[in-house]
PDB file of C-alpha atoms in Angstrom:
ATOM      1  CA  MET A 172       0.092  -0.123   0.077  1.00  0.00           C
ATOM      2  CA  SER A 173       1.169   3.527  -0.732  1.00  0.00           C
ATOM      3  CA  THR A 174       1.249   6.282   1.805  1.00  0.00           C
ATOM      4  CA  THR A 175      -1.844   7.701   0.424  1.00  0.00           C
ATOM      5  CA  ASP A 176      -3.593   4.408   0.683  1.00  0.00           C
ATOM      6  CA  LEU A 177      -2.585   4.041   4.283  1.00  0.00           C
ATOM      7  CA  ASP A 178      -3.939   7.593   4.953  1.00  0.00           C
ATOM      8  CA  GLU A 179      -7.158   6.900   3.361  1.00  0.00           C
ATOM      9  CA  ALA A 180      -7.537   3.575   5.203  1.00  0.00           C
ATOM     10  CA  GLU A 181      -6.839   5.249   8.536  1.00  0.00           C
ATOM     11  CA  ARG A 182      -9.570   7.895   7.795  1.00  0.00           C
ATOM     12  CA  TRP A 183     -12.341   5.227   7.388  1.00  0.00           C
ATOM     13  CA  SER A 184     -13.296   2.647   9.898  1.00  0.00           C
ATOM     14  CA  LEU A 185     -16.453   0.114   9.873  1.00  0.00           C
ATOM     15  CA  VAL A 186     -16.381   0.497  13.576  1.00  0.00           C
ATOM     16  CA  PRO A 187     -18.330   3.640  14.569  1.00  0.00           C
ATOM     17  CA  PHE A 188     -16.920   4.479  17.933  1.00  0.00           C
ATOM     18  CA  GLY A 189     -14.148   3.293  20.333  1.00  0.00           C
ATOM     19  CA  ASP A 190     -10.607   3.008  19.935  1.00  0.00           C
ATOM     20  CA  LEU A 191     -10.786   1.669  16.272  1.00  0.00           C
ATOM     21  CA  SER A 192     -12.745   4.877  15.247  1.00  0.00           C
ATOM     22  CA  ARG A 193      -9.736   7.067  15.831  1.00  0.00           C
ATOM     23  CA  ARG A 194      -7.476   8.400  13.025  1.00  0.00           C
ATOM     24  CA  ARG A 195      -4.542  10.315  12.786  1.00  0.00           C
ATOM     25  CA  GLY A 196      -4.908  14.016  12.334  1.00  0.00           C
ATOM     26  CA  GLY A 197      -2.704  16.650  11.065  1.00  0.00           C
ATOM     27  CA  VAL A 198       0.206  18.467  12.696  1.00  0.00           C
ATOM     28  CA  SER A 199      -0.569  20.184  16.089  1.00  0.00           C
ATOM     29  CA  GLY A 200       0.945  22.446  18.519  1.00  0.00           C
ATOM     30  CA  GLU A 201       4.441  23.483  18.358  1.00  0.00           C
ATOM     31  CA  SER A 202       5.785  19.795  18.926  1.00  0.00           C
ATOM     32  CA  GLY A 203       4.972  18.888  15.312  1.00  0.00           C
ATOM     33  CA  GLY A 204       3.440  15.539  16.562  1.00  0.00           C
ATOM     34  CA  MET A 205       0.237  13.782  15.361  1.00  0.00           C
ATOM     35  CA  ASP A 206      -2.780  14.255  17.123  1.00  0.00           C
ATOM     36  CA  GLU A 207      -5.662  11.613  17.484  1.00  0.00           C
ATOM     37  CA  VAL A 208      -8.875  12.786  16.194  1.00  0.00           C
ATOM     38  CA  THR A 209     -12.039  10.953  17.082  1.00  0.00           C
ATOM     39  CA  GLN A 210     -14.743  10.383  14.506  1.00  0.00           C
ATOM     40  CA  ARG A 211     -18.167   9.766  15.751  1.00  0.00           C
ATOM     41  CA  MET A 212     -21.217   8.700  14.164  1.00  0.00           C
ATOM     42  CA  PRO A 213     -23.961  11.191  14.187  1.00  0.00           C
ATOM     43  CA  GLN A 214     -26.773  10.530  16.652  1.00  0.00           C
ATOM     44  CA  ASN A 215     -29.454  10.234  14.066  1.00  0.00           C
ATOM     45  CA  LEU A 216     -28.015   7.268  12.040  1.00  0.00           C
ATOM     46  CA  ASN A 217     -30.081   4.101  11.658  1.00  0.00           C
ATOM     47  CA  ARG A 218     -29.146   0.923  13.563  1.00  0.00           C
ATOM     48  CA  ASN A 219     -29.484  -1.970  11.061  1.00  0.00           C
ATOM     49  CA  THR A 220     -29.650  -5.650  11.854  1.00  0.00           C
ATOM     50  CA  PHE A 221     -28.210  -7.806   8.994  1.00  0.00           C
ATOM     51  CA  PHE A 222     -28.875 -11.458   8.564  1.00  0.00           C
ATOM     52  CA  SER A 223     -27.559 -13.573   5.665  1.00  0.00           C
ATOM     53  CA  GLY A 224     -26.597 -10.301   3.730  1.00  0.00           C
ATOM     54  CA  GLU A 225     -30.244  -8.811   4.244  1.00  0.00           C
ATOM     55  CA  ILE A 226     -31.181  -5.786   6.483  1.00  0.00           C
ATOM     56  CA  ILE A 227     -33.906  -7.317   8.597  1.00  0.00           C
ATOM     57  CA  SER A 228     -34.471  -4.569  10.815  1.00  0.00           C
ATOM     58  CA  VAL A 229     -33.829  -0.921  11.025  1.00  0.00           C
ATOM     59  CA  ASN A 230     -33.942   0.664  14.522  1.00  0.00           C
ATOM     60  CA  ASP A 231     -35.318  -2.409  16.154  1.00  0.00           C
ATOM     61  CA  ARG A 232     -38.237  -2.404  13.580  1.00  0.00           C
ATOM     62  CA  LEU A 233     -38.749  -4.991  10.683  1.00  0.00           C
ATOM     63  CA  THR A 234     -38.056  -4.360   7.173  1.00  0.00           C
ATOM     64  CA  PRO A 235     -39.991  -6.320   4.409  1.00  0.00           C
ATOM     65  CA  GLU A 236     -37.189  -8.737   4.295  1.00  0.00           C
ATOM     66  CA  GLY A 237     -37.231  -9.149   8.182  1.00  0.00           C
ATOM     67  CA  CYS A 238     -40.885  -9.909   8.034  1.00  0.00           C
ATOM     68  CA  LEU A 239     -40.245 -12.768   5.245  1.00  0.00           C
ATOM     69  CA  ARG A 240     -37.641 -14.138   7.646  1.00  0.00           C
ATOM     70  CA  VAL A 241     -40.140 -14.060  10.497  1.00  0.00           C
ATOM     71  CA  ILE A 242     -42.558 -16.016   8.632  1.00  0.00           C
ATOM     72  CA  ARG A 243     -39.858 -18.735   7.436  1.00  0.00           C
ATOM     73  CA  ASN A 244     -38.516 -18.733  11.193  1.00  0.00           C
ATOM     74  CA  LEU A 245     -42.209 -19.257  12.451  1.00  0.00           C
ATOM     75  CA  TRP A 246     -42.703 -22.114   9.913  1.00  0.00           C
ATOM     76  CA  TYR A 247     -39.682 -23.917  11.730  1.00  0.00           C
ATOM     77  CA  HIS A 248     -40.647 -23.109  15.262  1.00  0.00           C
ATOM     78  CA  ASN A 249     -44.299 -24.300  14.756  1.00  0.00           C
ATOM     79  CA  ASP A 250     -43.004 -27.340  13.401  1.00  0.00           C
ATOM     80  CA  ARG A 251     -41.037 -28.052  16.826  1.00  0.00           C
ATOM     81  CA  LEU A 252     -44.125 -26.923  18.534  1.00  0.00           C
ATOM     82  CA  TYR A 253     -46.381 -29.400  16.608  1.00  0.00           C
ATOM     83  CA  LEU A 254     -44.256 -32.348  17.368  1.00  0.00           C
ATOM     84  CA  GLU A 255     -44.134 -31.545  20.962  1.00  0.00           C
ATOM     85  CA  LEU A 256     -47.934 -31.072  21.193  1.00  0.00           C
ATOM     86  CA  HIS A 257     -48.539 -34.296  19.259  1.00  0.00           C
ATOM     87  CA  ASP A 258     -46.316 -36.243  21.607  1.00  0.00           C
ATOM     88  CA  HIS A 259     -48.252 -34.968  24.630  1.00  0.00           C
ATOM     89  CA  ALA A 260     -51.834 -34.776  23.290  1.00  0.00           C
ATOM     90  CA  ASP A 261     -53.936 -37.726  21.971  1.00  0.00           C
ATOM     91  CA  GLU A 262     -55.964 -35.446  19.652  1.00  0.00           C
ATOM     92  CA  LEU A 263     -54.408 -32.165  18.618  1.00  0.00           C
ATOM     93  CA  GLU A 264     -56.749 -29.566  17.383  1.00  0.00           C
ATOM     94  CA  PRO A 265     -54.474 -26.539  16.015  1.00  0.00           C
ATOM     95  CA  LEU A 266     -57.332 -24.056  16.020  1.00  0.00           C
ATOM     96  CA  SER A 267     -57.980 -24.380  19.719  1.00  0.00           C
ATOM     97  CA  VAL A 268     -54.246 -23.869  20.838  1.00  0.00           C
ATOM     98  CA  GLY A 269     -53.921 -21.086  23.076  1.00  0.00           C
ATOM     99  CA  GLU A 270     -52.331 -17.728  22.449  1.00  0.00           C
ATOM    100  CA  ASP A 271     -49.883 -18.414  25.674  1.00  0.00           C
ATOM    101  CA  VAL A 272     -48.746 -21.586  23.864  1.00  0.00           C
ATOM    102  CA  LEU A 273     -48.270 -19.906  20.436  1.00  0.00           C
ATOM    103  CA  ARG A 274     -46.404 -16.929  21.878  1.00  0.00           C
ATOM    104  CA  GLY A 275     -43.337 -18.957  22.657  1.00  0.00           C
ATOM    105  CA  PRO A 276     -42.824 -19.999  18.901  1.00  0.00           C
ATOM    106  CA  ILE A 277     -43.680 -16.360  17.726  1.00  0.00           C
ATOM    107  CA  TYR A 278     -40.917 -14.893  20.246  1.00  0.00           C
ATOM    108  CA  ASP A 279     -38.581 -17.504  18.928  1.00  0.00           C
ATOM    109  CA  ALA A 280     -39.131 -16.596  15.435  1.00  0.00           C
ATOM    110  CA  LEU A 281     -38.478 -12.884  15.935  1.00  0.00           C
ATOM    111  CA  PRO A 282     -34.986 -11.471  15.821  1.00  0.00           C
ATOM    112  CA  ARG A 283     -33.578 -10.398  19.182  1.00  0.00           C
ATOM    113  CA  GLY A 284     -34.351  -6.878  20.313  1.00  0.00           C
ATOM    114  CA  ILE A 285     -37.132  -6.437  17.584  1.00  0.00           C
ATOM    115  CA  GLN A 286     -40.345  -4.932  18.794  1.00  0.00           C
ATOM    116  CA  ILE A 287     -43.660  -5.496  16.839  1.00  0.00           C
ATOM    117  CA  GLU A 288     -46.810  -3.538  16.923  1.00  0.00           C
ATOM    118  CA  ASP A 289     -49.732  -4.903  19.054  1.00  0.00           C
ATOM    119  CA  GLU A 290     -51.511  -5.244  15.708  1.00  0.00           C
ATOM    120  CA  ALA A 291     -49.533  -7.854  14.417  1.00  0.00           C
ATOM    121  CA  TRP A 292     -50.054 -10.151  17.220  1.00  0.00           C
ATOM    122  CA  PRO A 293     -53.575 -11.402  16.115  1.00  0.00           C
ATOM    123  CA  LEU A 294     -51.891 -11.932  12.607  1.00  0.00           C
ATOM    124  CA  LEU A 295     -49.019 -13.912  14.047  1.00  0.00           C
ATOM    125  CA  PHE A 296     -51.513 -16.068  16.093  1.00  0.00           C
ATOM    126  CA  SER A 297     -53.701 -16.819  13.035  1.00  0.00           C
ATOM    127  CA  VAL A 298     -50.514 -17.505  10.799  1.00  0.00           C
ATOM    128  CA  SER A 299     -49.332 -19.962  13.514  1.00  0.00           C
ATOM    129  CA  ARG A 300     -52.554 -21.817  13.842  1.00  0.00           C
ATOM    130  CA  THR A 301     -52.858 -22.165   9.992  1.00  0.00           C
ATOM    131  CA  MET A 302     -49.322 -23.406   9.937  1.00  0.00           C
ATOM    132  CA  LEU A 303     -50.055 -26.179  12.761  1.00  0.00           C
ATOM    133  CA  SER A 304     -53.309 -26.972  10.726  1.00  0.00           C
ATOM    134  CA  TRP A 305     -51.223 -27.690   7.756  1.00  0.00           C
ATOM    135  CA  LYS A 306     -48.778 -29.773   9.640  1.00  0.00           C
ATOM    136  CA  LYS A 307     -51.625 -31.897  11.137  1.00  0.00           C
ATOM    137  CA  THR A 308     -53.115 -32.568   7.888  1.00  0.00           C
ATOM    138  CA  ALA A 309     -49.526 -33.640   6.389  1.00  0.00           C
ATOM    139  CA  TRP A 310     -48.794 -35.769   9.545  1.00  0.00           C
ATOM    140  CA  GLU A 311     -52.123 -37.355   8.938  1.00  0.00           C
ATOM    141  CA  GLN A 312     -51.575 -38.130   5.455  1.00  0.00           C
ATOM    142  CA  GLY A 313     -48.103 -39.301   6.067  1.00  0.00           C
ATOM    143  CA  TRP A 314     -46.077 -36.608   4.155  1.00  0.00           C
ATOM    144  CA  GLU A 315     -43.987 -33.729   5.171  1.00  0.00           C
ATOM    145  CA  ALA A 316     -45.816 -30.253   5.115  1.00  0.00           C
ATOM    146  CA  THR A 317     -44.445 -27.445   3.090  1.00  0.00           C
ATOM    147  CA  MET A 318     -45.446 -23.890   3.155  1.00  0.00           C
ATOM    148  CA  PRO A 319     -46.380 -22.528  -0.279  1.00  0.00           C
ATOM    149  CA  GLY A 320     -44.078 -19.654  -1.284  1.00  0.00           C
ATOM    150  CA  GLU A 321     -47.327 -17.351  -2.149  1.00  0.00           C
ATOM    151  CA  ASP A 322     -48.757 -17.765   1.370  1.00  0.00           C
ATOM    152  CA  MET A 323     -45.287 -16.981   2.818  1.00  0.00           C
ATOM    153  CA  GLY A 324     -45.169 -13.884   0.670  1.00  0.00           C
ATOM    154  CA  SER A 325     -48.772 -12.686   1.456  1.00  0.00           C
ATOM    155  CA  TRP A 326     -48.029 -13.323   5.167  1.00  0.00           C
ATOM    156  CA  ALA A 327     -45.038 -11.343   5.049  1.00  0.00           C
ATOM    157  CA  GLU A 328     -46.669  -8.359   3.381  1.00  0.00           C
ATOM    158  CA  GLU A 329     -49.433  -8.468   5.889  1.00  0.00           C
ATOM    159  CA  LEU A 330     -47.013  -8.459   8.733  1.00  0.00           C
ATOM    160  CA  TRP A 331     -45.270  -5.616   7.066  1.00  0.00           C
ATOM    161  CA  GLY A 332     -48.447  -3.569   6.938  1.00  0.00           C
ATOM    162  CA  ALA A 333     -49.285  -4.487  10.551  1.00  0.00           C
ATOM    163  CA  CYS A 334     -45.984  -3.456  11.635  1.00  0.00           C
ATOM    164  CA  GLY A 335     -46.424   0.055  10.180  1.00  0.00           C
ATOM    165  CA  GLY A 336     -44.679  -0.677   6.859  1.00  0.00           C
ATOM    166  CA  ILE A 337     -45.244   1.548   3.829  1.00  0.00           C
ATOM    167  CA  ARG A 338     -45.940  -0.133   0.631  1.00  0.00           C
ATOM    168  CA  ASP A 339     -44.806   1.096  -2.683  1.00  0.00           C
ATOM    169  CA  GLY A 340     -47.350   3.689  -4.222  1.00  0.00           C
ATOM    170  CA  ASP A 341     -48.780   4.592  -0.731  1.00  0.00           C
TER     171      ASP A 341
END
């Protein structure tokens, strides 16, 4: 690296604060030495959460990609719930599973630190019950349940709307 490349590399940091955010400044005082200048990120910058290269939340609120991730995660966690309930109940009726039981898989499906609107909870309970119903039907017929992509996409859009998201054209 040339001297200019080193200077440029020291000016920028992916770490917004702390010791790694410091860069060398210009000449200061009579000593002619180098100063340390601290760069801070402005207070109004967004905090993004990344997962597999996608931004799934901004400032602890889900993005459209985050909503899709929650629906995918909910499918997995409901699978585990179904197996657990199936082992402990002779006759499982997915539509009668209580909200207190469904909250666990929903919380597990949400990325840590994410807050969702109160309006989103009835939707997530309904989606969970539908998923459990599909799993029950598949289990009884002896095949593995798969979630249709159209349903996954529409549920993610509904969740995005319930979480206060703005759709294109609004």
